PDB file of C-alpha atoms in Angstrom:
ATOM      1  CA  UNK A   1     -40.103  25.252  17.686  1.00 50.00           C
ATOM      2  CA  UNK A   2     -38.968  25.318  21.322  1.00 65.00           C
ATOM      3  CA  UNK A   3     -41.102  23.341  23.718  1.00 71.00           C
ATOM      4  CA  UNK A   4     -40.079  22.077  27.103  1.00 77.00           C
ATOM      5  CA  UNK A   5     -42.512  19.187  27.158  1.00 79.00           C
ATOM      6  CA  UNK A   6     -43.933  17.995  30.463  1.00 84.00           C
ATOM      7  CA  UNK A   7     -41.126  15.509  31.259  1.00 85.00           C
ATOM      8  CA  UNK A   8     -38.337  17.902  30.272  1.00 84.00           C
ATOM      9  CA  UNK A   9     -39.946  20.659  32.338  1.00 86.00           C
ATOM     10  CA  UNK A  10     -40.230  18.368  35.353  1.00 87.00           C
ATOM     11  CA  UNK A  11     -36.564  17.328  35.099  1.00 85.00           C
ATOM     12  CA  UNK A  12     -35.479  20.927  34.605  1.00 87.00           C
ATOM     13  CA  UNK A  13     -37.396  22.089  37.681  1.00 88.00           C
ATOM     14  CA  UNK A  14     -35.874  19.336  39.818  1.00 89.00           C
ATOM     15  CA  UNK A  15     -32.349  20.194  38.646  1.00 90.00           C
ATOM     16  CA  UNK A  16     -33.033  23.921  38.957  1.00 91.00           C
ATOM     17  CA  UNK A  17     -34.125  23.549  42.578  1.00 93.00           C
ATOM     18  CA  UNK A  18     -30.946  21.663  43.448  1.00 93.00           C
ATOM     19  CA  UNK A  19     -28.607  24.064  41.615  1.00 94.00           C
ATOM     20  CA  UNK A  20     -30.361  27.166  42.968  1.00 95.00           C
ATOM     21  CA  UNK A  21     -29.948  25.882  46.527  1.00 95.00           C
ATOM     22  CA  UNK A  22     -26.140  25.855  46.313  1.00 96.00           C
ATOM     23  CA  UNK A  23     -25.467  28.812  44.008  1.00 96.00           C
ATOM     24  CA  UNK A  24     -26.072  32.556  43.735  1.00 96.00           C
ATOM     25  CA  UNK A  25     -26.881  33.949  40.301  1.00 96.00           C
ATOM     26  CA  UNK A  26     -24.797  36.706  38.736  1.00 97.00           C
ATOM     27  CA  UNK A  27     -26.252  36.577  35.247  1.00 97.00           C
ATOM     28  CA  UNK A  28     -26.348  38.997  32.338  1.00 96.00           C
ATOM     29  CA  UNK A  29     -26.789  39.111  28.576  1.00 96.00           C
ATOM     30  CA  UNK A  30     -29.920  37.006  28.181  1.00 94.00           C
ATOM     31  CA  UNK A  31     -31.184  39.653  25.765  1.00 94.00           C
ATOM     32  CA  UNK A  32     -28.649  38.258  23.286  1.00 95.00           C
ATOM     33  CA  UNK A  33     -30.440  34.892  23.151  1.00 95.00           C
ATOM     34  CA  UNK A  34     -32.356  34.865  19.831  1.00 93.00           C
ATOM     35  CA  UNK A  35     -35.900  33.710  19.193  1.00 89.00           C
ATOM     36  CA  UNK A  36     -35.100  31.131  16.517  1.00 90.00           C
ATOM     37  CA  UNK A  37     -32.630  28.295  16.357  1.00 93.00           C
ATOM     38  CA  UNK A  38     -29.141  29.011  17.634  1.00 96.00           C
ATOM     39  CA  UNK A  39     -25.989  27.378  18.935  1.00 96.00           C
ATOM     40  CA  UNK A  40     -25.061  28.155  22.535  1.00 97.00           C
ATOM     41  CA  UNK A  41     -21.413  27.513  23.419  1.00 97.00           C
ATOM     42  CA  UNK A  42     -19.787  27.632  26.843  1.00 97.00           C
ATOM     43  CA  UNK A  43     -16.436  26.972  28.493  1.00 97.00           C
ATOM     44  CA  UNK A  44     -15.986  23.652  30.276  1.00 96.00           C
ATOM     45  CA  UNK A  45     -13.860  23.468  33.429  1.00 96.00           C
ATOM     46  CA  UNK A  46     -15.867  21.062  35.623  1.00 94.00           C
ATOM     47  CA  UNK A  47     -18.775  18.671  35.221  1.00 90.00           C
ATOM     48  CA  UNK A  48     -20.972  20.991  37.276  1.00 94.00           C
ATOM     49  CA  UNK A  49     -20.891  23.716  34.627  1.00 93.00           C
ATOM     50  CA  UNK A  50     -23.124  21.586  32.402  1.00 92.00           C
ATOM     51  CA  UNK A  51     -25.894  22.141  34.973  1.00 93.00           C
ATOM     52  CA  UNK A  52     -25.263  25.879  35.272  1.00 95.00           C
ATOM     53  CA  UNK A  53     -25.217  26.170  31.460  1.00 95.00           C
ATOM     54  CA  UNK A  54     -28.600  24.467  31.148  1.00 92.00           C
ATOM     55  CA  UNK A  55     -29.986  26.402  34.140  1.00 94.00           C
ATOM     56  CA  UNK A  56     -29.087  29.720  32.486  1.00 96.00           C
ATOM     57  CA  UNK A  57     -30.764  28.760  29.215  1.00 95.00           C
ATOM     58  CA  UNK A  58     -33.766  27.123  30.844  1.00 92.00           C
ATOM     59  CA  UNK A  59     -34.525  30.173  32.968  1.00 93.00           C
ATOM     60  CA  UNK A  60     -34.699  32.153  29.709  1.00 92.00           C
ATOM     61  CA  UNK A  61     -37.395  29.765  28.477  1.00 91.00           C
ATOM     62  CA  UNK A  62     -35.018  27.822  26.253  1.00 92.00           C
ATOM     63  CA  UNK A  63     -34.818  24.013  26.591  1.00 89.00           C
ATOM     64  CA  UNK A  64     -31.386  23.232  25.138  1.00 88.00           C
ATOM     65  CA  UNK A  65     -30.545  20.079  23.225  1.00 87.00           C
ATOM     66  CA  UNK A  66     -27.118  19.327  24.668  1.00 83.00           C
ATOM     67  CA  UNK A  67     -24.401  17.410  22.854  1.00 81.00           C
ATOM     68  CA  UNK A  68     -23.062  14.942  25.419  1.00 74.00           C
ATOM     69  CA  UNK A  69     -20.689  11.997  25.308  1.00 72.00           C
ATOM     70  CA  UNK A  70     -22.469   8.777  24.527  1.00 68.00           C
ATOM     71  CA  UNK A  71     -21.054   7.101  27.643  1.00 76.00           C
ATOM     72  CA  UNK A  72     -23.419   9.189  29.791  1.00 70.00           C
ATOM     73  CA  UNK A  73     -26.365   7.575  28.033  1.00 68.00           C
ATOM     74  CA  UNK A  74     -25.185   4.182  29.353  1.00 74.00           C
ATOM     75  CA  UNK A  75     -25.690   5.224  32.982  1.00 75.00           C
ATOM     76  CA  UNK A  76     -28.876   3.740  34.461  1.00 68.00           C
ATOM     77  CA  UNK A  77     -31.667   6.282  34.997  1.00 69.00           C
ATOM     78  CA  UNK A  78     -29.514   9.226  33.793  1.00 70.00           C
ATOM     79  CA  UNK A  79     -29.288   7.752  30.305  1.00 71.00           C
ATOM     80  CA  UNK A  80     -33.038   7.199  30.132  1.00 74.00           C
ATOM     81  CA  UNK A  81     -33.688  10.772  31.272  1.00 75.00           C
ATOM     82  CA  UNK A  82     -31.280  12.193  28.682  1.00 73.00           C
ATOM     83  CA  UNK A  83     -32.933  10.235  25.888  1.00 76.00           C
ATOM     84  CA  UNK A  84     -36.414  11.258  27.019  1.00 72.00           C
ATOM     85  CA  UNK A  85     -35.277  14.916  27.037  1.00 70.00           C
ATOM     86  CA  UNK A  86     -33.876  14.485  23.497  1.00 75.00           C
ATOM     87  CA  UNK A  87     -30.264  15.205  24.346  1.00 73.00           C
ATOM     88  CA  UNK A  88     -27.796  14.285  21.605  1.00 73.00           C
ATOM     89  CA  UNK A  89     -25.195  11.515  22.126  1.00 73.00           C
ATOM     90  CA  UNK A  90     -21.698  11.955  20.692  1.00 71.00           C
ATOM     91  CA  UNK A  91     -19.936   8.688  19.806  1.00 71.00           C
ATOM     92  CA  UNK A  92     -16.305   9.727  19.938  1.00 61.00           C
ATOM     93  CA  UNK A  93     -13.847   8.034  17.603  1.00 57.00           C
ATOM     94  CA  UNK A  94     -16.435   5.757  15.978  1.00 51.00           C
ATOM     95  CA  UNK A  95     -18.168   5.553  12.615  1.00 55.00           C
ATOM     96  CA  UNK A  96     -21.209   7.067  14.335  1.00 59.00           C
ATOM     97  CA  UNK A  97     -19.372  10.278  15.261  1.00 55.00           C
ATOM     98  CA  UNK A  98     -21.249  12.218  12.576  1.00 62.00           C
ATOM     99  CA  UNK A  99     -24.668  11.254  13.933  1.00 66.00           C
ATOM    100  CA  UNK A 100     -24.510  13.974  16.590  1.00 67.00           C
ATOM    101  CA  UNK A 101     -23.999  16.760  14.062  1.00 78.00           C
ATOM    102  CA  UNK A 102     -26.801  15.438  11.867  1.00 83.00           C
ATOM    103  CA  UNK A 103     -29.206  15.359  14.817  1.00 82.00           C
ATOM    104  CA  UNK A 104     -28.084  18.784  16.003  1.00 87.00           C
ATOM    105  CA  UNK A 105     -28.480  20.268  12.526  1.00 90.00           C
ATOM    106  CA  UNK A 106     -32.043  18.993  12.318  1.00 89.00           C
ATOM    107  CA  UNK A 107     -32.846  20.523  15.701  1.00 88.00           C
ATOM    108  CA  UNK A 108     -31.351  23.897  14.745  1.00 92.00           C
ATOM    109  CA  UNK A 109     -33.303  24.076  11.503  1.00 91.00           C
ATOM    110  CA  UNK A 110     -36.445  23.338  13.523  1.00 90.00           C
ATOM    111  CA  UNK A 111     -35.788  26.460  15.615  1.00 91.00           C
ATOM    112  CA  UNK A 112     -34.301  24.775  18.675  1.00 91.00           C
ATOM    113  CA  UNK A 113     -31.235  25.645  20.738  1.00 93.00           C
ATOM    114  CA  UNK A 114     -28.284  23.266  20.660  1.00 94.00           C
ATOM    115  CA  UNK A 115     -25.839  23.552  23.561  1.00 93.00           C
ATOM    116  CA  UNK A 116     -22.198  22.669  22.958  1.00 93.00           C
ATOM    117  CA  UNK A 117     -18.972  22.713  24.917  1.00 94.00           C
ATOM    118  CA  UNK A 118     -16.723  23.393  21.907  1.00 94.00           C
ATOM    119  CA  UNK A 119     -13.590  22.155  23.689  1.00 93.00           C
ATOM    120  CA  UNK A 120     -15.134  18.692  23.582  1.00 88.00           C
ATOM    121  CA  UNK A 121     -14.099  17.843  27.138  1.00 89.00           C
ATOM    122  CA  UNK A 122     -12.922  19.475  30.357  1.00 93.00           C
ATOM    123  CA  UNK A 123     -10.179  21.990  29.680  1.00 95.00           C
ATOM    124  CA  UNK A 124      -6.618  20.823  30.234  1.00 95.00           C
ATOM    125  CA  UNK A 125      -5.325  24.373  30.628  1.00 95.00           C
ATOM    126  CA  UNK A 126      -3.570  24.526  34.028  1.00 94.00           C
ATOM    127  CA  UNK A 127      -5.396  27.766  34.876  1.00 96.00           C
ATOM    128  CA  UNK A 128      -8.721  26.572  33.481  1.00 97.00           C
ATOM    129  CA  UNK A 129      -8.849  28.903  30.485  1.00 97.00           C
ATOM    130  CA  UNK A 130     -10.698  27.578  27.423  1.00 97.00           C
ATOM    131  CA  UNK A 131      -8.335  25.452  25.359  1.00 96.00           C
ATOM    132  CA  UNK A 132      -8.252  24.921  21.602  1.00 95.00           C
ATOM    133  CA  UNK A 133     -11.740  24.153  20.371  1.00 94.00           C
ATOM    134  CA  UNK A 134     -12.961  21.333  18.199  1.00 93.00           C
ATOM    135  CA  UNK A 135     -14.762  22.087  14.938  1.00 92.00           C
ATOM    136  CA  UNK A 136     -18.267  20.761  15.668  1.00 91.00           C
ATOM    137  CA  UNK A 137     -19.891  24.087  16.571  1.00 94.00           C
ATOM    138  CA  UNK A 138     -18.257  25.832  13.594  1.00 96.00           C
ATOM    139  CA  UNK A 139     -19.400  23.138  11.190  1.00 94.00           C
ATOM    140  CA  UNK A 140     -22.964  23.379  12.452  1.00 94.00           C
ATOM    141  CA  UNK A 141     -22.923  27.154  12.128  1.00 96.00           C
ATOM    142  CA  UNK A 142     -21.579  27.063   8.558  1.00 96.00           C
ATOM    143  CA  UNK A 143     -24.156  24.455   7.570  1.00 95.00           C
ATOM    144  CA  UNK A 144     -27.210  26.073   9.142  1.00 95.00           C
ATOM    145  CA  UNK A 145     -26.274  29.796   9.234  1.00 96.00           C
ATOM    146  CA  UNK A 146     -27.801  30.093  12.710  1.00 96.00           C
ATOM    147  CA  UNK A 147     -26.256  32.445  15.322  1.00 97.00           C
ATOM    148  CA  UNK A 148     -23.541  31.213  17.656  1.00 97.00           C
ATOM    149  CA  UNK A 149     -23.951  32.736  21.132  1.00 98.00           C
ATOM    150  CA  UNK A 150     -20.980  32.469  23.523  1.00 98.00           C
ATOM    151  CA  UNK A 151     -22.032  32.024  27.148  1.00 98.00           C
ATOM    152  CA  UNK A 152     -18.997  32.534  29.373  1.00 98.00           C
ATOM    153  CA  UNK A 153     -19.194  31.291  32.935  1.00 97.00           C
ATOM    154  CA  UNK A 154     -17.061  31.172  36.064  1.00 97.00           C
ATOM    155  CA  UNK A 155     -17.577  29.873  39.594  1.00 96.00           C
ATOM    156  CA  UNK A 156     -18.612  26.266  39.013  1.00 96.00           C
ATOM    157  CA  UNK A 157     -15.111  25.036  39.889  1.00 95.00           C
ATOM    158  CA  UNK A 158     -15.648  26.230  43.448  1.00 95.00           C
ATOM    159  CA  UNK A 159     -18.718  24.027  43.762  1.00 95.00           C
ATOM    160  CA  UNK A 160     -17.130  20.957  42.170  1.00 95.00           C
ATOM    161  CA  UNK A 161     -13.385  21.013  41.419  1.00 94.00           C
ATOM    162  CA  UNK A 162     -12.290  19.425  38.178  1.00 91.00           C
ATOM    163  CA  UNK A 163     -12.383  15.612  38.248  1.00 83.00           C
ATOM    164  CA  UNK A 164     -13.448  15.654  41.902  1.00 85.00           C
ATOM    165  CA  UNK A 165     -16.381  14.147  43.766  1.00 86.00           C
ATOM    166  CA  UNK A 166     -16.247  16.606  46.682  1.00 90.00           C
ATOM    167  CA  UNK A 167     -19.074  19.127  46.429  1.00 93.00           C
ATOM    168  CA  UNK A 168     -19.216  22.485  48.185  1.00 94.00           C
ATOM    169  CA  UNK A 169     -22.856  22.893  49.141  1.00 94.00           C
ATOM    170  CA  UNK A 170     -22.723  25.761  51.635  1.00 93.00           C
ATOM    171  CA  UNK A 171     -22.552  28.696  51.652  1.00 94.00           C
ATOM    172  CA  UNK A 172     -23.993  29.184  48.149  1.00 95.00           C
ATOM    173  CA  UNK A 173     -21.352  29.941  45.522  1.00 96.00           C
ATOM    174  CA  UNK A 174     -21.664  32.853  43.102  1.00 97.00           C
ATOM    175  CA  UNK A 175     -21.891  31.638  39.522  1.00 97.00           C
ATOM    176  CA  UNK A 176     -21.281  34.333  36.942  1.00 97.00           C
ATOM    177  CA  UNK A 177     -22.824  33.793  33.497  1.00 97.00           C
ATOM    178  CA  UNK A 178     -22.537  36.171  30.552  1.00 97.00           C
ATOM    179  CA  UNK A 179     -24.294  35.660  27.228  1.00 97.00           C
ATOM    180  CA  UNK A 180     -22.625  37.730  24.525  1.00 96.00           C
ATOM    181  CA  UNK A 181     -23.465  38.970  21.063  1.00 96.00           C
ATOM    182  CA  UNK A 182     -23.372  36.446  18.204  1.00 97.00           C
ATOM    183  CA  UNK A 183     -19.977  35.554  16.788  1.00 97.00           C
ATOM    184  CA  UNK A 184     -19.537  37.121  13.347  1.00 96.00           C
ATOM    185  CA  UNK A 185     -19.366  34.287  10.814  1.00 97.00           C
ATOM    186  CA  UNK A 186     -21.432  35.572   7.904  1.00 96.00           C
ATOM    187  CA  UNK A 187     -18.392  36.150   5.682  1.00 95.00           C
ATOM    188  CA  UNK A 188     -17.598  32.436   5.917  1.00 96.00           C
ATOM    189  CA  UNK A 189     -21.017  31.069   4.970  1.00 95.00           C
ATOM    190  CA  UNK A 190     -20.370  30.898   1.219  1.00 93.00           C
ATOM    191  CA  UNK A 191     -17.105  29.022   1.766  1.00 93.00           C
ATOM    192  CA  UNK A 192     -18.916  26.382   3.806  1.00 90.00           C
ATOM    193  CA  UNK A 193     -17.743  23.283   5.620  1.00 91.00           C
ATOM    194  CA  UNK A 194     -15.825  21.917   2.625  1.00 93.00           C
ATOM    195  CA  UNK A 195     -13.321  24.730   3.089  1.00 95.00           C
ATOM    196  CA  UNK A 196     -11.104  23.545   5.938  1.00 95.00           C
ATOM    197  CA  UNK A 197      -9.625  27.007   6.433  1.00 96.00           C
ATOM    198  CA  UNK A 198     -13.107  28.484   6.819  1.00 96.00           C
ATOM    199  CA  UNK A 199     -13.970  25.882   9.457  1.00 96.00           C
ATOM    200  CA  UNK A 200     -10.676  26.552  11.230  1.00 96.00           C
ATOM    201  CA  UNK A 201     -11.288  30.308  11.180  1.00 97.00           C
ATOM    202  CA  UNK A 202     -14.857  29.937  12.444  1.00 97.00           C
ATOM    203  CA  UNK A 203     -13.659  27.724  15.295  1.00 97.00           C
ATOM    204  CA  UNK A 204     -10.958  30.239  16.228  1.00 96.00           C
ATOM    205  CA  UNK A 205     -13.474  33.110  16.289  1.00 97.00           C
ATOM    206  CA  UNK A 206     -15.876  31.145  18.493  1.00 98.00           C
ATOM    207  CA  UNK A 207     -13.159  30.245  20.981  1.00 97.00           C
ATOM    208  CA  UNK A 208     -11.725  33.775  20.979  1.00 97.00           C
ATOM    209  CA  UNK A 209     -15.125  35.279  21.813  1.00 97.00           C
ATOM    210  CA  UNK A 210     -15.711  32.728  24.556  1.00 97.00           C
ATOM    211  CA  UNK A 211     -12.249  33.284  26.046  1.00 97.00           C
ATOM    212  CA  UNK A 212     -12.739  37.061  26.021  1.00 97.00           C
ATOM    213  CA  UNK A 213     -15.978  36.589  27.960  1.00 97.00           C
ATOM    214  CA  UNK A 214     -14.241  34.427  30.561  1.00 97.00           C
ATOM    215  CA  UNK A 215     -11.452  37.012  30.818  1.00 97.00           C
ATOM    216  CA  UNK A 216     -13.969  39.786  31.479  1.00 97.00           C
ATOM    217  CA  UNK A 217     -15.596  37.768  34.256  1.00 97.00           C
ATOM    218  CA  UNK A 218     -12.274  36.816  35.844  1.00 97.00           C
ATOM    219  CA  UNK A 219     -10.742  40.288  35.379  1.00 96.00           C
ATOM    220  CA  UNK A 220      -7.586  38.648  34.075  1.00 96.00           C
ATOM    221  CA  UNK A 221      -5.623  38.472  30.836  1.00 96.00           C
ATOM    222  CA  UNK A 222      -5.961  35.114  29.052  1.00 95.00           C
ATOM    223  CA  UNK A 223      -3.032  33.286  27.418  1.00 94.00           C
ATOM    224  CA  UNK A 224      -1.919  34.679  24.056  1.00 92.00           C
ATOM    225  CA  UNK A 225      -2.549  31.273  22.503  1.00 92.00           C
ATOM    226  CA  UNK A 226      -5.095  28.672  23.648  1.00 93.00           C
ATOM    227  CA  UNK A 227      -3.784  25.567  25.343  1.00 94.00           C
ATOM    228  CA  UNK A 228      -3.203  22.647  22.984  1.00 92.00           C
ATOM    229  CA  UNK A 229      -4.686  19.437  24.409  1.00 86.00           C
ATOM    230  CA  UNK A 230      -2.303  16.514  24.682  1.00 77.00           C
ATOM    231  CA  UNK A 231      -2.364  13.540  22.349  1.00 64.00           C
ATOM    232  CA  UNK A 232      -3.575  11.456  25.251  1.00 59.00           C
ATOM    233  CA  UNK A 233      -6.534  13.764  25.825  1.00 51.00           C
ATOM    234  CA  UNK A 234      -9.569  12.046  27.291  1.00 48.00           C
ATOM    235  CA  UNK A 235     -11.679  13.638  24.566  1.00 43.00           C
ATOM    236  CA  UNK A 236      -9.922  11.530  21.947  1.00 45.00           C
ATOM    237  CA  UNK A 237     -10.808   8.205  23.494  1.00 49.00           C
ATOM    238  CA  UNK A 238     -13.070   6.243  21.162  1.00 49.00           C
ATOM    239  CA  UNK A 239     -16.533   5.417  22.406  1.00 43.00           C
ATOM    240  CA  UNK A 240     -16.595   2.079  24.195  1.00 50.00           C
ATOM    241  CA  UNK A 241     -19.642   0.843  25.986  1.00 50.00           C
ATOM    242  CA  UNK A 242     -18.832  -0.197  29.537  1.00 50.00           C
ATOM    243  CA  UNK A 243     -20.612  -2.250  32.154  1.00 48.00           C
ATOM    244  CA  UNK A 244     -23.178  -0.711  34.496  1.00 41.00           C
ATOM    245  CA  UNK A 245     -20.750  -1.122  37.398  1.00 42.00           C
ATOM    246  CA  UNK A 246     -17.996   0.724  35.502  1.00 45.00           C
ATOM    247  CA  UNK A 247     -20.389   3.563  34.584  1.00 43.00           C
ATOM    248  CA  UNK A 248     -21.597   3.945  38.189  1.00 42.00           C
ATOM    249  CA  UNK A 249     -18.049   4.022  39.559  1.00 44.00           C
ATOM    250  CA  UNK A 250     -16.671   6.535  37.060  1.00 47.00           C
ATOM    251  CA  UNK A 251     -19.606   8.112  35.200  1.00 45.00           C
ATOM    252  CA  UNK A 252     -17.664  11.006  33.665  1.00 43.00           C
ATOM    253  CA  UNK A 253     -14.600   9.135  32.334  1.00 44.00           C
TER     254      UNK A 253
END
């Protein structure tokens, strides 16, 4: 069951006020957001698009449980807020990496929304198209059989460029969000997560739908093949707890 809870609602309203002050909404497709549990996926070009993603869902009355790197939970105050709002930490490259999917699966089966950036980190595509996705969202979908709703977005990069600390606060920036119809995965359910080809195909379908949504917003043709992240991708760094000073200096590393 979806419930904001008083603390979550308070935090959402504070964040909503701040985001609304520096953006202009160009939203559509909220009729595609289902009543029961579902997986919401979005493209990830800048750290600001996590706020626009949650804003879009929250305004539809849906408090998302976001999968977020565990390092964010180490940041003073922010980490406490994320835990209180029941966000889900992802311990990359550790023996706890599966904990996130287990927690997300439980939430989905309870009728909640789980929000995921399926690329796993900020895109490395030079033109900010969605790159090759990781398998987490596909695995959750094949385990739970809940809908996967792509939510394409564009505009957040203008507010906060990738890996930058320089915000554009005025004039308000148009943020375009489009929720689309569920990705068709029903033919893969029986094959399940033990079938690596089924997981690979489900991941490809999710990323294709998301990329098509971004292309429609941008009015451009996406690359024929998604960008392959480098071996030195930040998303492949194992989780390593850092000092408070390190987290405050570089919170999104």
